[in-house]
Short mmCIF file of C-alpha atoms and ligand atoms in Angstrom, two decimals:
data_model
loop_
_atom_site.label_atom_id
_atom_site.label_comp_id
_atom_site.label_asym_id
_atom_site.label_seq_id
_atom_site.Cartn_x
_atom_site.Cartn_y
_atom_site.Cartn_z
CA UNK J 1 150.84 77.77 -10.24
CA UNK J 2 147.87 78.52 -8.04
CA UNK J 3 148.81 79.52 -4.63
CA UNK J 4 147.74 77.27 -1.83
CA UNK J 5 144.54 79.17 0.07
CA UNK J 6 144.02 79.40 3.70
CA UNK J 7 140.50 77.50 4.08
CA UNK J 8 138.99 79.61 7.39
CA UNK J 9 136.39 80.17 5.86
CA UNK J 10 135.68 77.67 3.39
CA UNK J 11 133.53 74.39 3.78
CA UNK J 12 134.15 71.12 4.82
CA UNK J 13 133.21 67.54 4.19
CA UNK J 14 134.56 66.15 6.91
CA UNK J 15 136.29 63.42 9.14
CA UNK J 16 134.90 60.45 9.81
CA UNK J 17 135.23 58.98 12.93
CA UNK J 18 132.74 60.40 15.16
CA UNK J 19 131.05 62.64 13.02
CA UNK J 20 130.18 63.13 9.27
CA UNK J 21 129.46 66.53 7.99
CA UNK J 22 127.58 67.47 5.21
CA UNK J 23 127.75 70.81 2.97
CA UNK J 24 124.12 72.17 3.01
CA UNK J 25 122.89 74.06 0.34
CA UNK J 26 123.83 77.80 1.56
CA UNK J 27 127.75 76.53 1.72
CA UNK J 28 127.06 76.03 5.80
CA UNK J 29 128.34 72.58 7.25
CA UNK J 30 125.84 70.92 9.36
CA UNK J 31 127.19 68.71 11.56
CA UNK J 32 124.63 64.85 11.64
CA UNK J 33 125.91 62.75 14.92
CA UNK J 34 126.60 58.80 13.59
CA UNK J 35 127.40 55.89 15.68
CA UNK J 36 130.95 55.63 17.40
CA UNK J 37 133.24 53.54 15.33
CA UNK J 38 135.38 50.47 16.85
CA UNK J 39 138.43 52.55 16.33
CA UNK J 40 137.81 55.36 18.68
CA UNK J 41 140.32 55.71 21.35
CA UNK J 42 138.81 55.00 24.91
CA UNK J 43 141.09 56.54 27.95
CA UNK J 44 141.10 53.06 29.14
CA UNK J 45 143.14 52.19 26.17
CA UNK J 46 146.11 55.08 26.84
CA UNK J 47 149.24 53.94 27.65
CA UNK J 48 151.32 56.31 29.32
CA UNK J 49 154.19 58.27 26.99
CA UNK J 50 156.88 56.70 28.85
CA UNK J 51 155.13 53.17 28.84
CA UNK J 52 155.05 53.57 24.59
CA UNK J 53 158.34 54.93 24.29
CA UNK J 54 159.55 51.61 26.46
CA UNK J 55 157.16 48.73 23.77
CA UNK J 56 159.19 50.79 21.19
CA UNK J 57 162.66 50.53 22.48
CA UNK J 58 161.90 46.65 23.03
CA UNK J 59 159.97 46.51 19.42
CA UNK J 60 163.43 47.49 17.75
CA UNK J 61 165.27 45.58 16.64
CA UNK J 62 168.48 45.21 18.26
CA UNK J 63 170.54 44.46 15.09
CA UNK J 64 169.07 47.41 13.31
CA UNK J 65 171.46 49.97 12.26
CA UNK J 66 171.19 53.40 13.40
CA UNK J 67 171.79 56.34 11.35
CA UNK J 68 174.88 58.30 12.20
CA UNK J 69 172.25 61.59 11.32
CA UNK J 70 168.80 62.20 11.49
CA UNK J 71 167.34 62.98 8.48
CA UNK J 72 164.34 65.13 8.71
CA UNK J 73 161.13 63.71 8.11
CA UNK J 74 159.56 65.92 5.52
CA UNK J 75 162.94 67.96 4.14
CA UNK J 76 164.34 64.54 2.06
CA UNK J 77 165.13 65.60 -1.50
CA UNK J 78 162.73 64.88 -3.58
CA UNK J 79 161.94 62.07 -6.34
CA UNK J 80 162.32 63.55 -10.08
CA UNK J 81 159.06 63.29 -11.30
CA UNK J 82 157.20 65.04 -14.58
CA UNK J 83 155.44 67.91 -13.55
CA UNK J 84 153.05 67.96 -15.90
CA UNK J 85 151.70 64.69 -14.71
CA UNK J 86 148.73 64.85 -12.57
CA UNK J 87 149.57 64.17 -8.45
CA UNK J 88 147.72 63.13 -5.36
CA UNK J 89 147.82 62.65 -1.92
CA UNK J 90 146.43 59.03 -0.74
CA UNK J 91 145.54 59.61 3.11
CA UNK J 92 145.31 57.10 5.75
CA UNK J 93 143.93 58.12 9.42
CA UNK J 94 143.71 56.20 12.89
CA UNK J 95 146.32 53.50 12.47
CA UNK J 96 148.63 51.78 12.37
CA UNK J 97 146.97 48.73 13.08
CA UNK J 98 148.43 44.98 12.31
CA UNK J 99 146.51 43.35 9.17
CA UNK J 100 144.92 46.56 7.45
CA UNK J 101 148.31 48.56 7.30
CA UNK J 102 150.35 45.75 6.35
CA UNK J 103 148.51 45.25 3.34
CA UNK J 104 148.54 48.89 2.17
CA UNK J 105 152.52 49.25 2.42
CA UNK J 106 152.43 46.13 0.81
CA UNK J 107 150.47 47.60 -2.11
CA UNK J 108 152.37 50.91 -1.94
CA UNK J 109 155.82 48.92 -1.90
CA UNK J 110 154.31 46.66 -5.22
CA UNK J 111 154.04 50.15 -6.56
CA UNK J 112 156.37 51.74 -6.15
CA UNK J 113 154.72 54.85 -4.74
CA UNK J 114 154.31 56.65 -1.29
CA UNK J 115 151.31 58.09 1.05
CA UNK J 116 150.59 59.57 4.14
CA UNK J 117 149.74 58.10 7.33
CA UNK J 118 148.16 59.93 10.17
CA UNK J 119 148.90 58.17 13.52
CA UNK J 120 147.49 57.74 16.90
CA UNK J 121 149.93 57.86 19.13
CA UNK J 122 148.29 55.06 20.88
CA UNK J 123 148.52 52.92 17.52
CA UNK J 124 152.03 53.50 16.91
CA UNK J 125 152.81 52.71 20.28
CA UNK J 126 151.31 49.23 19.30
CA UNK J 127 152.80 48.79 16.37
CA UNK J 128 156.03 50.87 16.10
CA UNK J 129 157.54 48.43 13.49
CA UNK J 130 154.39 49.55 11.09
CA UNK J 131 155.55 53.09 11.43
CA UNK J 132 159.06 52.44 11.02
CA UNK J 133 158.27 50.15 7.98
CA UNK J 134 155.91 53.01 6.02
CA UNK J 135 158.86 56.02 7.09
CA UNK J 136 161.42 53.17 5.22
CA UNK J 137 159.30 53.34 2.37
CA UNK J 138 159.47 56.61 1.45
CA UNK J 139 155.72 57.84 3.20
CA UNK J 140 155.14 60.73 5.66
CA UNK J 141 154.03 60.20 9.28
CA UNK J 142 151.71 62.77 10.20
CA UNK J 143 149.98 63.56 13.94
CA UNK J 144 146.56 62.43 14.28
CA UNK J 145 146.90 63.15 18.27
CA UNK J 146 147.97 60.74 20.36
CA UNK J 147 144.48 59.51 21.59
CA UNK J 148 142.13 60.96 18.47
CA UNK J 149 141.41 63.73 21.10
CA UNK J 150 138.61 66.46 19.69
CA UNK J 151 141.33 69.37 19.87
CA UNK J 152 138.32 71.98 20.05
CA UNK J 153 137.36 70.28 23.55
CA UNK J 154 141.08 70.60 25.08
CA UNK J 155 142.84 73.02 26.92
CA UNK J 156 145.90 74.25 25.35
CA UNK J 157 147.96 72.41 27.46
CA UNK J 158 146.37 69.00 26.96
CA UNK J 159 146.13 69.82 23.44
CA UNK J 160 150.03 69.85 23.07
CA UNK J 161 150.24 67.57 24.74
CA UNK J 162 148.35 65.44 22.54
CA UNK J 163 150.49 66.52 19.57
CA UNK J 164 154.43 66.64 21.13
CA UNK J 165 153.95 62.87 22.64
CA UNK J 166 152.97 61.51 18.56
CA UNK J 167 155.97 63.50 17.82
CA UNK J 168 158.03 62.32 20.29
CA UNK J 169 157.14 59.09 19.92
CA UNK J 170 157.70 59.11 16.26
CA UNK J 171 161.01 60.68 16.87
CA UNK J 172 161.93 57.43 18.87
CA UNK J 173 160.79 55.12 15.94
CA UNK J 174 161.97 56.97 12.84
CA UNK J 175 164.36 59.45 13.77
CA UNK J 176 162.36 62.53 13.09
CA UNK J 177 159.34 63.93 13.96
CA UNK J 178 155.75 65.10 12.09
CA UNK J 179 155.30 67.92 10.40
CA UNK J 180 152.22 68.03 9.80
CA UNK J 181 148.79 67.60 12.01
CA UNK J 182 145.43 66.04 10.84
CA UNK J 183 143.08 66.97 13.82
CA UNK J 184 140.40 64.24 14.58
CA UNK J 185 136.97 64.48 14.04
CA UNK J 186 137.70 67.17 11.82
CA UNK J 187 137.42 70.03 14.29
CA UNK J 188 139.63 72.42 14.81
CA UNK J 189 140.79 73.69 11.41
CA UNK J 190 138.53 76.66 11.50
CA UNK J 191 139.27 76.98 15.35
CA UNK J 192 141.63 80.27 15.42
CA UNK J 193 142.45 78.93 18.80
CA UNK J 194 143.25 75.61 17.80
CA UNK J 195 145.39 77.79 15.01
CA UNK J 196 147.14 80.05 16.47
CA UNK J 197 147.79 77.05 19.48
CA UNK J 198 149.15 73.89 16.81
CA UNK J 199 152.38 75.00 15.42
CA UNK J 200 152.15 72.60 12.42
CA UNK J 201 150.01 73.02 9.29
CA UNK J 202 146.78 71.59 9.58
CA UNK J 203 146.03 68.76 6.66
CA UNK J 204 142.51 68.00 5.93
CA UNK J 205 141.07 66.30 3.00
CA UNK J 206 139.30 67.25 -0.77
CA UNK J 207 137.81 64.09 -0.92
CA UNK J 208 135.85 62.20 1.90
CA UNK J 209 135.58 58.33 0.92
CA UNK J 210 133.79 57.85 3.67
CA UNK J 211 135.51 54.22 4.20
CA UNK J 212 134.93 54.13 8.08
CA UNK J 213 131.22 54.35 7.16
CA UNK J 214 130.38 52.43 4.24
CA UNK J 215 133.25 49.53 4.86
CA UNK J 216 132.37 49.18 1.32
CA UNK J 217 135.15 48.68 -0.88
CA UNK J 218 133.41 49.33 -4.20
CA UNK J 219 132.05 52.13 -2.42
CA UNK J 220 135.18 53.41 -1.53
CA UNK J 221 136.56 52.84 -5.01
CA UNK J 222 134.11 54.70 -6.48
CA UNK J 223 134.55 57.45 -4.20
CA UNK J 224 138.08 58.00 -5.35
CA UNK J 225 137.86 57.07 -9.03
CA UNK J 226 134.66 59.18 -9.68
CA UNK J 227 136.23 62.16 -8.63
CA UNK J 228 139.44 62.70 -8.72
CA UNK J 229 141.46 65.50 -10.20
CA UNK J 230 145.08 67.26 -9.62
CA UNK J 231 146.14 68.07 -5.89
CA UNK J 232 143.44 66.29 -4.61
CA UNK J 233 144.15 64.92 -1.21
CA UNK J 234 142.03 61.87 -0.33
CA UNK J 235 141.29 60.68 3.05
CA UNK J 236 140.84 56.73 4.45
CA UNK J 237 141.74 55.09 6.83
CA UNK J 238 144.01 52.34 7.05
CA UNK J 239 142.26 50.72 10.01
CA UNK J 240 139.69 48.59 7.81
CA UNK J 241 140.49 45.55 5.67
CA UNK J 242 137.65 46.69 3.38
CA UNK J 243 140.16 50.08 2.37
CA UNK J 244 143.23 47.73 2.02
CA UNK J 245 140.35 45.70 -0.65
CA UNK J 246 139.88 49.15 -1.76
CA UNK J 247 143.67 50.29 -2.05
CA UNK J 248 144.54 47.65 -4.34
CA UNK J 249 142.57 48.99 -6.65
CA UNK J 250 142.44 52.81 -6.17
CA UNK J 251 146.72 52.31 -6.54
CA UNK J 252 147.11 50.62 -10.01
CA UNK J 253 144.15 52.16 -11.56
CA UNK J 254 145.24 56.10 -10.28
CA UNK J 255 148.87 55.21 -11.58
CA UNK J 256 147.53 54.07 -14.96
CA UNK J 257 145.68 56.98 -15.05
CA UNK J 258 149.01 58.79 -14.96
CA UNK J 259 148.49 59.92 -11.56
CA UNK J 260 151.84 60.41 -9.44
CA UNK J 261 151.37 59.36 -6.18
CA UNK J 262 153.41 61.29 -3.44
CA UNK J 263 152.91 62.66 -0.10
CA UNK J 264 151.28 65.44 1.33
CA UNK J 265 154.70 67.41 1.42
CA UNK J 266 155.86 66.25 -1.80
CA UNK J 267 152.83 67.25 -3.24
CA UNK J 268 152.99 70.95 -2.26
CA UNK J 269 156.74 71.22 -2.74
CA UNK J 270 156.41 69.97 -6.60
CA UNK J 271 153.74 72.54 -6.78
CA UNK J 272 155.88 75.26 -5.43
CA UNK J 273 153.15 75.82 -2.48
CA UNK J 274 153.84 76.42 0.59
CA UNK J 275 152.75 74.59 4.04
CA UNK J 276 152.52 76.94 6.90
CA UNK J 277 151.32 76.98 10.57
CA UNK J 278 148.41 78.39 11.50
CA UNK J 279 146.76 77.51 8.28
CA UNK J 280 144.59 74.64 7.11
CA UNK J 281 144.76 73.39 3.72
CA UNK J 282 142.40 70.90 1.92
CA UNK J 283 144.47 70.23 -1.65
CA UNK J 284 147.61 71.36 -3.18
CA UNK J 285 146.97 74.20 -6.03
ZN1 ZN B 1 140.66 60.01 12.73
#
């Protein structure tokens, strides 16, 4: 086993919604501005916490049957699977959104397999029954902020902020919160502020598809396929139809690859690795 690194220092390709960041030749990340995507949060768009909280009490249905415990999100026991086999982590940022992440837990559920979804808080508030239909499925809710807030560009307080109302939100659909954090834009992981401040492990990504730009889904495809190896954790973003186009393929072909396809969590924990706060991590092993 290869101990999971702390990535301070490393180098990023990074996340795509506002910005895309490209490695340049001496290992430093320069950072080229791109157009705003249709998916970036405006404040005009923020509901209040209590406002989401109340569309998910009325989303739920009535009838549905609560569980006498919570179980804890990211502490279930986890699947036998052959070690040996290769794993990865499919990643999906900025949603839910009706349309694009119904299809993908449809392909996950045809499956049989399981990734990770990093939510707006706005978005779930939206679509709570999406959330509650991906955490049924056997995939991980992780905190994307609540409003895809730079957390670089935040005081501290507003930057909780951002994080506790996903996870209390969350809590109110599911029954357990996130463990884990994906900060937008992909700022903040080298941040020791932004470290020291987030008491969750920081997710990022080892491979960039770059959906959100080239709405490509060959593109995409490629991007995945190409590439892939071991622990790799691979980011999209379920917000597009092109990645659901893209999904259906990535999903067979990586599982008849023999690819296991888990969650972040899972991932590490079959790896014996461990996920810690204050750290940022980029692929298991
Ligand atoms: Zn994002």
């Amino acid at each position: 086993m290869v101990l999971a690194a702390c990535f301070l220092c490393g180098s990023l390709v990074g996340c795509g919604s506002q910005a895309v960041w490209q490695e340049a030749p001496a290992g430093q990340v320069v950072e080229i501005p791109t157009p705003t995507p249709t998916s970036v949060p405006t404040p005009a768009e923020t509901p209040s916490l209590a406002d989401a909280v109340q569309q998910v009490a009325e989303a739920m249905l009535p009838s549905e049957p609560e569980e006498a415990e919570a179980t804890p999100t990211d502490a279930p026991a986890l699947p036998e699977i052959d070690l040996e086999s290769p794993m990865v982590a499919l990643t999906f940022d900025d949603g839910p959104l009706s349309g694009s992440t119904d299809r993908i837990l449809n392909i996950l559920e045809q499956n049989g397999v399981v990734a990770t979804f990093f939510i707006q808080g706005k978005q779930a508030a939206l679509y709570p029954e999406l959330v509650a239909r991906a955490y049924g499925l056997g995939c991980q809710i992780g905190n994307h902020t609540y409003n895809h807030k730079d957390l670089t560009a935040l005081n501290d307080q507003d930057a909780l902020q951002q994080i506790e109302s996903v996870n209390e939100l969350v809590m109110q659909i599911t029954g357990a919160g996130c463990s884990l954090v994906r900060p937008p834009h992909g700022k903040g992981w080298r941040d020791s502020r932004v470290l020291e401040l987030v008491t969750y492990p920081l997710i990022m990504w080892s491979i960039d598809t770059k959906d959100w730009s080239t709405r490509n889904p060959t593109k995409t495809i490629a991007a995945v396929l190409d590439v892939v190896k071991d622990g790799d954790i691979i980011l999209m973003h379920d917000v597009y139809t092109e990645t659901a186009d893209a999904a259906e393929k990535i999903i067979p072909e990586l599982i008849a690859r023999g690819y296991k396809l888990v969650t972040v969590s899972e991932m590490f924990s079959y790896k014996g690795l461990e996920l810690s706060a204050g750290h940022a991590y980029r692929h298991a092993g």
